[in-house]
Amino acid sequence: MIINNITRENHLFYIFEIFRKAKNIFIISPFITKNINLFNFRNLDNLQKIIIVTTLKPNDKDQYSKIVYFKELYSIFNSKNIDFEILIDNSLH
């Protein structure tokens, strides 16, 4: 199977399909979107815990954008009683 981002069954579609069934999710990436609407975490009914490992380097603009995103995620997960952890590892790339 070839997955591309031209059709509706793109990478995001398949990630959501995997996440939709998951109880625990680990996301490890130095890159975090600023767009809270990119992925609908509200529709993950089986989700019990999510852990995000990312970077948060000093004196970097990500300290502003990521924090806003994390606060919004916390609000979503808190309202659904989902455990949420953020781990910082500035050696990621």
PDB file of C-alpha atoms in Angstrom:
ATOM      1  CA  MET A   1       0.000   0.000   0.000  1.00  0.00           C
ATOM      2  CA  ILE A   2       1.231   3.488  -0.823  1.00  0.00           C
ATOM      3  CA  ILE A   3       0.055   6.294   1.435  1.00  0.00           C
ATOM      4  CA  ASN A   4       0.179   9.818   0.080  1.00  0.00           C
ATOM      5  CA  ASN A   5      -1.195  13.168   1.100  1.00  0.00           C
ATOM      6  CA  ILE A   6      -3.161  13.781  -2.088  1.00  0.00           C
ATOM      7  CA  THR A   7      -6.168  11.586  -1.236  1.00  0.00           C
ATOM      8  CA  ARG A   8      -8.488  11.565   1.772  1.00  0.00           C
ATOM      9  CA  GLU A   9      -6.846   8.363   2.973  1.00  0.00           C
ATOM     10  CA  ASN A  10      -3.606  10.198   3.723  1.00  0.00           C
ATOM     11  CA  HIS A  11      -1.072   9.889   6.558  1.00  0.00           C
ATOM     12  CA  LEU A  12      -3.290  11.808   8.963  1.00  0.00           C
ATOM     13  CA  PHE A  13      -6.227   9.504   8.168  1.00  0.00           C
ATOM     14  CA  TYR A  14      -4.205   6.391   9.011  1.00  0.00           C
ATOM     15  CA  ILE A  15      -2.727   7.914  12.155  1.00  0.00           C
ATOM     16  CA  PHE A  16      -6.219   8.768  13.352  1.00  0.00           C
ATOM     17  CA  GLU A  17      -7.379   5.212  12.610  1.00  0.00           C
ATOM     18  CA  ILE A  18      -4.562   3.827  14.766  1.00  0.00           C
ATOM     19  CA  PHE A  19      -5.102   6.399  17.533  1.00  0.00           C
ATOM     20  CA  ARG A  20      -8.883   5.875  17.513  1.00  0.00           C
ATOM     21  CA  LYS A  21      -8.426   2.343  18.858  1.00  0.00           C
ATOM     22  CA  ALA A  22      -5.535   3.079  21.232  1.00  0.00           C
ATOM     23  CA  LYS A  23      -5.702   3.289  25.005  1.00  0.00           C
ATOM     24  CA  ASN A  24      -2.207   4.734  25.385  1.00  0.00           C
ATOM     25  CA  ILE A  25      -0.392   6.972  22.915  1.00  0.00           C
ATOM     26  CA  PHE A  26       3.249   8.048  22.873  1.00  0.00           C
ATOM     27  CA  ILE A  27       4.186  10.888  20.525  1.00  0.00           C
ATOM     28  CA  ILE A  28       7.909  11.531  20.212  1.00  0.00           C
ATOM     29  CA  SER A  29       8.807  14.492  18.022  1.00  0.00           C
ATOM     30  CA  PRO A  30      10.791  17.714  18.275  1.00  0.00           C
ATOM     31  CA  PHE A  31       8.131  19.279  16.063  1.00  0.00           C
ATOM     32  CA  ILE A  32       4.691  20.130  17.436  1.00  0.00           C
ATOM     33  CA  THR A  33       1.980  21.844  15.424  1.00  0.00           C
ATOM     34  CA  LYS A  34       0.527  25.180  16.445  1.00  0.00           C
ATOM     35  CA  ASN A  35      -2.847  24.177  14.973  1.00  0.00           C
ATOM     36  CA  ILE A  36      -5.059  22.576  17.642  1.00  0.00           C
ATOM     37  CA  ASN A  37      -7.557  21.630  14.922  1.00  0.00           C
ATOM     38  CA  LEU A  38      -5.085  19.608  12.855  1.00  0.00           C
ATOM     39  CA  PHE A  39      -5.879  16.441  14.780  1.00  0.00           C
ATOM     40  CA  ASN A  40      -9.156  15.902  16.622  1.00  0.00           C
ATOM     41  CA  PHE A  41      -8.151  14.447  19.983  1.00  0.00           C
ATOM     42  CA  ARG A  42     -11.716  14.953  21.236  1.00  0.00           C
ATOM     43  CA  ASN A  43     -12.951  11.925  19.281  1.00  0.00           C
ATOM     44  CA  LEU A  44     -10.594   9.384  20.833  1.00  0.00           C
ATOM     45  CA  ASP A  45     -13.048   7.540  23.061  1.00  0.00           C
ATOM     46  CA  ASN A  46     -10.738   4.685  24.127  1.00  0.00           C
ATOM     47  CA  LEU A  47      -7.836   6.930  25.075  1.00  0.00           C
ATOM     48  CA  GLN A  48      -6.691   6.715  28.699  1.00  0.00           C
ATOM     49  CA  LYS A  49      -3.210   8.244  28.584  1.00  0.00           C
ATOM     50  CA  ILE A  50      -1.070  10.271  26.208  1.00  0.00           C
ATOM     51  CA  ILE A  51       2.608  11.090  26.602  1.00  0.00           C
ATOM     52  CA  ILE A  52       4.349  13.627  24.388  1.00  0.00           C
ATOM     53  CA  VAL A  53       8.133  13.813  24.261  1.00  0.00           C
ATOM     54  CA  THR A  54       9.381  16.946  22.535  1.00  0.00           C
ATOM     55  CA  THR A  55      11.901  19.761  22.741  1.00  0.00           C
ATOM     56  CA  LEU A  56      11.519  23.112  24.448  1.00  0.00           C
ATOM     57  CA  LYS A  57      14.802  24.877  23.912  1.00  0.00           C
ATOM     58  CA  PRO A  58      15.689  28.034  25.847  1.00  0.00           C
ATOM     59  CA  ASN A  59      15.265  31.370  24.097  1.00  0.00           C
ATOM     60  CA  ASP A  60      13.280  29.823  21.270  1.00  0.00           C
ATOM     61  CA  LYS A  61       9.923  30.865  19.789  1.00  0.00           C
ATOM     62  CA  ASP A  62       8.637  27.325  20.467  1.00  0.00           C
ATOM     63  CA  GLN A  63       8.427  28.251  24.133  1.00  0.00           C
ATOM     64  CA  TYR A  64       5.440  30.394  23.179  1.00  0.00           C
ATOM     65  CA  SER A  65       3.706  28.301  20.524  1.00  0.00           C
ATOM     66  CA  LYS A  66       4.170  24.910  22.162  1.00  0.00           C
ATOM     67  CA  ILE A  67       3.014  26.079  25.568  1.00  0.00           C
ATOM     68  CA  VAL A  68      -0.224  27.467  24.113  1.00  0.00           C
ATOM     69  CA  TYR A  69      -0.807  24.166  22.290  1.00  0.00           C
ATOM     70  CA  PHE A  70      -0.046  22.112  25.398  1.00  0.00           C
ATOM     71  CA  LYS A  71      -2.463  24.171  27.481  1.00  0.00           C
ATOM     72  CA  GLU A  72      -5.210  23.541  24.942  1.00  0.00           C
ATOM     73  CA  LEU A  73      -4.437  19.813  24.895  1.00  0.00           C
ATOM     74  CA  TYR A  74      -4.455  19.739  28.686  1.00  0.00           C
ATOM     75  CA  SER A  75      -7.902  21.313  28.689  1.00  0.00           C
ATOM     76  CA  ILE A  76      -9.218  18.718  26.225  1.00  0.00           C
ATOM     77  CA  PHE A  77      -7.691  15.759  28.068  1.00  0.00           C
ATOM     78  CA  ASN A  78      -8.644  17.028  31.504  1.00  0.00           C
ATOM     79  CA  SER A  79     -12.304  17.346  30.445  1.00  0.00           C
ATOM     80  CA  LYS A  80     -12.214  13.713  29.228  1.00  0.00           C
ATOM     81  CA  ASN A  81     -10.313  12.432  32.292  1.00  0.00           C
ATOM     82  CA  ILE A  82      -7.296  11.357  30.200  1.00  0.00           C
ATOM     83  CA  ASP A  83      -3.831  11.286  31.803  1.00  0.00           C
ATOM     84  CA  PHE A  84      -1.485  13.667  29.963  1.00  0.00           C
ATOM     85  CA  GLU A  85       2.282  13.972  30.318  1.00  0.00           C
ATOM     86  CA  ILE A  86       4.771  16.173  28.517  1.00  0.00           C
ATOM     87  CA  LEU A  87       8.415  15.182  28.662  1.00  0.00           C
ATOM     88  CA  ILE A  88      11.151  17.501  27.415  1.00  0.00           C
ATOM     89  CA  ASP A  89      14.255  16.164  25.724  1.00  0.00           C
ATOM     90  CA  ASN A  90      16.234  18.858  23.945  1.00  0.00           C
ATOM     91  CA  SER A  91      18.496  16.301  22.276  1.00  0.00           C
ATOM     92  CA  LEU A  92      15.680  15.106  19.991  1.00  0.00           C
ATOM     93  CA  HIS A  93      15.917  15.682  16.286  1.00  0.00           C
TER      94      HIS A  93
END
